[in-house]
Amino acid sequence: MHSLPGGTWTLGDLTVSRFGYGAMQLAGPWVMGPPADHDGAIKVLREAVDLGITHIDTSDAYGPRVTNRLIREALHPYPETLHVVTKVGAQRDEQGGWPTARQPDQLRRQVEENLESLGLDVLDLVNLRLGDAEGPRAESIAEAFTTLAELRQEGRIRHLGLSNATAEQVAEAQGIAPIVCVQNLYNLANRGDDELIDALAAEQIAYVPFFPLGGFSPLQSSALSAVAARLEAAPMSVALAWLLHRSPNVLLIPGTSSVAHLRENVAGAGLELSDADLAELDAIGR
Ligand SMILES: NC(=O)c1ccc[n+]([C@@H]2O[C@H](COP(=O)([O-])OP(=O)(O)OC[C@H]3O[C@@H](n4cnc5c(N)ncnc54)[C@H](OP(=O)(O)O)[C@@H]3O)[C@@H](O)[C@H]2O)c1
């Protein structure tokens, strides 16, 4: 069951496969509306679980309300080992924008909506999404994170995390309630969080890179292509294997709407990388 590349990690009291799945790509174009291939989306989710993945990342803002409902349709009642991680703090507007929604009443409503759309009584892990599409923003998160801490006390949420956060916001959150993960933009070419990853590893807190494959602009690098060609592997496999090598607290949530890519990514992430490979790959984002 846990023979996926990277083994497992414990989020609070929840054991998850380090190789997870990010569900955002299952919604329609630009994460709005239903998928073009509904049955294909259901197949991807079921394949993820069949492959042994026990960590699925989602948000009710995807679609909106599309990916959560697909997850419920494909996988409910959930296997005990499966943990669905969601996030709150943003909603969608008519233009597909992601306006901030972090007032206490908005957060409470989003938690209830996630519980309803996923068909759960308790959410295993909720990330508070901060900043905006440009990235993290230096601002206090006290009011919003206190609301989530209260929802945790009330038994609606098991564990908390942050997304799109600065190191200062991580420290501020920890003064309010424990966090088990930080989900930020990071990949071979975007290394701004190197220090944060190491600091979180020292505290046994997971770091979950979003856009591990580059997101809407897939990773492209001549060094990545050269290492992949030498190893006779797909560049995406090398990018994922590098992330698993980066630090034991790094969890993967690559997105795909394709069963073939999902299988390729799971198989490829276990690639052995030599010190020379790692040095060459490390140089890409530095
Ligand atoms: N916290 C946040 O603010 C935030 C922001 C963005 C994302 N996220 C989370 O992070 C997860 C991952 O991000 P993401 O899905 O946007 O980006 P990603 O994982 O970096 O990349 C996904 C893209 O890579 C393609 N892909 C996947 N495997 C491939 C392969 N083997 N060969 C070629 N192309 C491949 C996918 O296309 P195909 O569908 O064709 O495979 C898709 O276009 C999301 O699902 C979401 O859960 C969080």
Coordinates of C-alpha atoms and ligand atoms in Angstrom, one line a residue:
M1 CA 0.0 0.0 0.0
H2 CA 2.8 2.5 0.9
S3 CA 5.2 1.3 -1.7
L4 CA 5.0 4.6 -3.6
P5 CA 8.2 6.6 -4.2
G6 CA 9.2 8.6 -1.2
G7 CA 7.3 6.4 1.4
T8 CA 5.1 8.1 3.9
W9 CA 4.9 11.3 6.1
T10 CA 2.8 12.0 9.1
L11 CA 0.7 15.1 9.1
G12 CA -0.2 15.5 12.8
D13 CA -1.7 12.0 13.4
L14 CA -2.4 11.3 9.7
T15 CA -0.1 9.1 7.7
V16 CA 0.0 10.0 4.0
S17 CA 1.9 8.9 1.0
R18 CA 4.6 11.5 0.2
F19 CA 3.4 11.1 -3.4
G20 CA 0.0 12.7 -3.4
Y21 CA -2.3 14.1 -6.1
G22 CA -3.4 17.7 -6.8
A23 CA -7.0 17.8 -8.1
M24 CA -7.0 21.4 -9.5
Q25 CA -6.4 20.3 -13.1
L26 CA -9.7 18.3 -13.0
A27 CA -11.8 21.4 -13.3
G28 CA -12.5 23.1 -16.7
P29 CA -10.1 25.6 -18.4
W30 CA -8.5 28.1 -15.9
V31 CA -10.0 26.1 -13.1
M32 CA -13.5 27.2 -14.0
G33 CA -16.5 25.0 -14.7
P34 CA -16.7 21.2 -15.2
P35 CA -14.1 19.1 -16.9
A36 CA -14.4 18.4 -20.6
D37 CA -14.1 14.7 -19.8
H38 CA -16.1 14.0 -16.6
D39 CA -15.7 10.2 -16.8
G40 CA -11.9 10.7 -17.4
A41 CA -11.7 12.8 -14.3
I42 CA -13.4 10.2 -12.2
K43 CA -11.0 7.6 -13.6
V44 CA -7.9 9.7 -12.7
L45 CA -9.1 10.0 -9.1
R46 CA -9.8 6.3 -8.7
E47 CA -6.5 5.4 -10.3
A48 CA -4.7 7.7 -7.9
V49 CA -6.2 5.7 -4.9
D50 CA -5.6 2.4 -6.7
L51 CA -1.9 3.3 -7.1
G52 CA -1.7 3.8 -3.3
I53 CA -2.0 7.6 -3.1
T54 CA -3.5 8.6 0.3
H55 CA -3.2 12.4 0.0
I56 CA -5.4 14.4 -2.3
D57 CA -5.2 18.2 -2.4
T58 CA -8.3 20.2 -3.4
S59 CA -10.3 23.3 -2.8
D60 CA -14.0 24.3 -3.2
A61 CA -12.7 27.2 -5.2
Y62 CA -11.7 24.8 -8.0
G63 CA -14.5 25.0 -10.5
P64 CA -15.8 26.4 -8.1
R65 CA -17.3 23.4 -6.3
V66 CA -16.3 21.1 -9.1
T67 CA -13.2 19.2 -7.9
N68 CA -14.7 18.5 -4.5
R69 CA -17.8 17.0 -6.0
L70 CA -15.8 14.9 -8.4
I71 CA -13.7 13.6 -5.5
R72 CA -16.9 12.7 -3.6
E73 CA -18.5 11.1 -6.7
A74 CA -15.3 9.0 -7.4
L75 CA -14.3 8.0 -3.9
H76 CA -17.0 8.4 -1.3
P77 CA -17.2 6.6 1.1
Y78 CA -13.5 7.3 1.4
P79 CA -11.1 4.6 2.4
E80 CA -9.9 5.2 6.0
T81 CA -6.4 5.7 4.8
L82 CA -7.3 8.5 2.4
H83 CA -6.9 12.1 3.5
V84 CA -8.4 14.9 1.5
V85 CA -6.7 18.3 2.2
T86 CA -8.6 21.4 1.3
K87 CA -8.0 25.1 1.5
V88 CA -10.0 28.2 2.3
G89 CA -9.4 31.9 2.1
A90 CA -10.3 32.7 -1.5
Q91 CA -13.5 32.5 -3.6
R92 CA -14.1 32.9 -7.4
D93 CA -15.7 35.7 -9.3
E94 CA -17.5 35.7 -12.6
Q95 CA -14.2 36.5 -14.5
G96 CA -12.4 33.5 -13.0
G97 CA -10.5 35.7 -10.5
W98 CA -9.6 34.6 -7.0
P99 CA -10.7 37.4 -4.6
T100 CA -9.7 37.1 -1.0
A101 CA -12.3 35.8 1.4
R102 CA -10.8 35.6 4.8
Q103 CA -13.3 37.3 7.1
P104 CA -14.4 35.0 9.9
D105 CA -17.9 34.5 8.5
Q106 CA -16.5 33.8 5.0
L107 CA -14.1 31.2 6.4
R108 CA -16.8 29.5 8.5
R109 CA -19.0 29.3 5.4
Q110 CA -16.2 27.9 3.3
V111 CA -15.4 25.2 5.9
E112 CA -19.1 24.2 5.9
E113 CA -19.2 24.2 2.1
N114 CA -16.1 22.0 1.9
L115 CA -17.7 19.6 4.5
E116 CA -20.8 19.4 2.4
S117 CA -19.3 19.1 -1.0
L118 CA -16.8 16.4 0.2
G119 CA -19.4 14.6 2.2
L120 CA -17.4 14.7 5.5
D121 CA -18.2 15.5 9.1
V122 CA -14.6 16.6 9.8
L123 CA -12.0 18.0 7.4
D124 CA -8.7 16.3 7.9
L125 CA -6.5 19.3 7.0
V126 CA -7.4 22.8 6.0
N127 CA -4.9 25.3 4.6
L128 CA -5.5 29.0 5.0
R129 CA -4.7 30.4 1.6
L130 CA -2.9 33.8 1.9
G131 CA -1.6 36.4 -0.4
D132 CA -2.9 36.5 -4.0
A133 CA -2.0 35.3 -7.5
E134 CA 1.2 37.4 -7.3
G135 CA 2.4 35.4 -4.3
P136 CA 2.6 35.9 -0.5
R137 CA 1.9 39.3 1.0
A138 CA 3.4 40.6 4.2
E139 CA 0.3 41.1 6.4
S140 CA -1.1 39.8 9.7
I141 CA -3.1 36.6 9.5
A142 CA -4.1 36.6 13.2
E143 CA -7.9 37.2 12.7
A144 CA -8.3 34.6 9.9
F145 CA -6.1 31.9 11.5
T146 CA -7.7 32.4 14.9
T147 CA -11.1 31.6 13.2
L148 CA -9.7 28.3 11.8
A149 CA -8.2 27.5 15.2
E150 CA -11.7 28.0 16.7
L151 CA -13.1 25.7 14.0
R152 CA -10.5 23.1 15.0
Q153 CA -11.5 23.4 18.6
E154 CA -15.1 23.0 17.6
G155 CA -14.2 19.7 15.9
R156 CA -14.9 20.7 12.3
I157 CA -11.2 20.5 11.3
R158 CA -8.5 18.1 12.5
H159 CA -5.3 19.9 11.4
L160 CA -4.3 23.3 10.0
G161 CA -1.8 24.5 7.5
L162 CA -1.0 27.6 5.5
S163 CA -0.7 28.3 1.8
N164 CA 1.1 31.0 -0.1
A165 CA 2.7 32.1 3.2
T166 CA 5.8 33.9 4.4
A167 CA 8.1 32.6 7.2
E168 CA 6.8 35.4 9.4
Q169 CA 3.2 34.3 8.8
V170 CA 4.2 30.7 9.7
A171 CA 5.6 32.0 13.0
E172 CA 2.5 34.1 13.6
A173 CA 0.2 31.1 13.0
Q174 CA 2.3 28.9 15.3
G175 CA 1.7 31.4 18.1
I176 CA -2.1 30.7 17.7
A177 CA -2.3 27.0 16.9
P178 CA -0.1 24.2 15.6
I179 CA 0.4 23.8 11.9
V180 CA 1.3 20.5 10.1
C181 CA 2.1 21.8 6.6
V182 CA 2.9 24.8 4.4
Q183 CA 1.8 24.7 0.8
N184 CA 3.8 27.2 -1.3
L185 CA 5.0 27.7 -4.9
Y186 CA 8.3 25.7 -5.3
N187 CA 9.9 23.6 -8.0
L188 CA 13.3 23.1 -9.7
A189 CA 13.2 26.6 -11.2
N190 CA 11.5 28.4 -8.3
R191 CA 13.7 28.0 -5.2
G192 CA 12.6 31.0 -3.1
D193 CA 11.5 28.8 -0.2
D194 CA 14.8 26.8 0.3
E195 CA 15.4 28.3 3.7
L196 CA 11.8 27.8 4.8
I197 CA 11.8 24.1 3.7
D198 CA 14.8 23.4 5.9
A199 CA 13.4 25.3 8.8
L200 CA 10.1 23.4 8.6
A201 CA 12.0 20.1 8.3
A202 CA 13.7 20.8 11.6
E203 CA 10.2 21.2 13.1
Q204 CA 8.8 18.1 11.4
I205 CA 6.3 20.2 9.5
A206 CA 5.6 19.2 5.9
Y207 CA 6.3 21.4 2.9
V208 CA 4.0 20.8 0.0
P209 CA 5.1 22.5 -3.2
F210 CA 2.3 23.7 -5.5
F211 CA 3.1 23.9 -9.2
P212 CA 5.8 21.1 -8.7
L213 CA 5.8 20.7 -12.5
G214 CA 5.6 24.4 -13.3
G215 CA 1.8 24.6 -13.2
F216 CA 0.3 26.5 -16.1
S217 CA 3.8 26.9 -17.7
P218 CA 5.3 23.4 -17.6
L219 CA 9.0 23.4 -16.5
Q220 CA 11.4 23.8 -19.3
S221 CA 15.2 23.8 -18.9
S222 CA 18.1 22.6 -21.0
A223 CA 19.8 21.2 -17.8
L224 CA 16.6 19.3 -16.9
S225 CA 16.3 17.9 -20.4
A226 CA 20.0 16.9 -20.4
V227 CA 19.7 15.0 -17.1
A228 CA 16.4 13.4 -18.3
A229 CA 18.0 12.3 -21.6
R230 CA 21.0 10.8 -19.7
L231 CA 18.7 8.9 -17.4
E232 CA 16.4 7.9 -20.2
A233 CA 13.5 9.4 -18.2
A234 CA 10.8 12.0 -18.8
P235 CA 11.8 15.5 -17.6
M236 CA 8.6 15.6 -15.3
S237 CA 9.8 12.4 -13.6
V238 CA 13.2 13.9 -13.0
A239 CA 11.6 17.1 -11.6
L240 CA 9.5 15.0 -9.2
A241 CA 12.3 12.8 -8.1
W242 CA 14.4 15.9 -7.4
L243 CA 11.7 17.2 -5.1
L244 CA 11.5 13.9 -3.2
H245 CA 15.3 14.1 -2.8
R246 CA 15.2 17.8 -1.7
S247 CA 14.0 17.1 1.8
P248 CA 12.1 14.3 3.6
N249 CA 9.4 16.8 4.6
V250 CA 8.5 17.6 1.0
L251 CA 5.2 16.0 -0.1
L252 CA 4.2 15.9 -3.8
I253 CA 0.8 16.9 -5.2
P254 CA 1.4 17.0 -8.9
G255 CA -1.7 17.7 -10.9
T256 CA -2.9 15.9 -14.0
S257 CA -6.1 15.1 -15.8
S258 CA -4.5 12.1 -17.5
V259 CA -4.3 8.6 -16.2
A260 CA -1.2 8.0 -18.4
H261 CA 0.6 11.0 -16.9
L262 CA -0.4 10.0 -13.4
R263 CA 1.1 6.5 -13.9
E264 CA 4.2 8.0 -15.5
N265 CA 4.7 10.4 -12.7
V266 CA 4.2 7.8 -10.0
A267 CA 6.6 5.4 -11.7
G268 CA 9.1 8.1 -12.5
A269 CA 9.4 9.9 -9.2
G270 CA 11.3 6.9 -7.8
L271 CA 14.2 7.6 -10.1
E272 CA 17.6 7.4 -8.5
L273 CA 19.6 10.6 -8.8
S274 CA 23.4 10.6 -8.4
D275 CA 25.3 13.4 -6.7
A276 CA 26.3 14.6 -10.1
D277 CA 22.6 14.6 -11.3
L278 CA 21.5 16.5 -8.2
A279 CA 24.3 19.1 -8.5
E280 CA 23.3 19.8 -12.1
L281 CA 19.6 20.0 -11.2
D282 CA 20.3 22.2 -8.1
A283 CA 22.0 24.7 -10.4
I284 CA 18.8 25.3 -12.4
G285 CA 17.0 27.5 -9.9
R286 CA 19.9 29.1 -8.1
Ligands
LIG1 N1 -2.2 26.7 -2.7 C1 -2.3 27.3 -3.8 O1 -2.5 28.5 -4.0 C2 -2.2 26.4 -5.1 C3 -2.0 27.0 -6.3 C4 -1.9 26.2 -7.4 C5 -2.1 24.8 -7.3 N2 -2.3 24.3 -6.0 C6 -2.3 22.8 -5.8 O2 -1.2 22.2 -6.4 C7 -1.5 21.1 -7.3 C8 -0.4 21.0 -8.3 O3 -0.4 22.2 -9.1 P1 -0.9 22.2 -10.7 O4 -1.6 20.9 -11.0 O5 -1.5 23.5 -10.9 O6 0.5 22.2 -11.4 P2 1.7 21.1 -11.7 O7 1.4 19.8 -10.9 O8 2.9 21.8 -11.6 O9 1.5 20.8 -13.2 C9 0.3 20.3 -13.8 C10 0.5 20.3 -15.3 O10 1.5 19.4 -15.7 C11 1.0 18.5 -16.7 N3 1.5 17.2 -16.4 C12 1.4 16.4 -15.4 N4 2.1 15.3 -15.5 C13 2.7 15.4 -16.7 C14 3.5 14.5 -17.5 N5 3.9 13.3 -17.0 N6 3.9 14.9 -18.7 C15 3.6 16.1 -19.2 N7 2.8 17.0 -18.6 C16 2.3 16.6 -17.3 C17 -0.5 18.5 -16.5 O11 -1.2 18.3 -17.7 P3 -2.1 17.0 -18.0 O12 -3.4 17.3 -17.3 O13 -2.2 17.0 -19.5 O14 -1.3 15.8 -17.4 C18 -0.8 19.9 -16.0 O15 -1.0 20.8 -17.1 C19 -2.9 21.5 -7.8 O16 -3.6 20.4 -8.3 C20 -3.5 22.1 -6.5 O17 -4.1 21.1 -5.8 C21 -2.3 25.1 -4.9

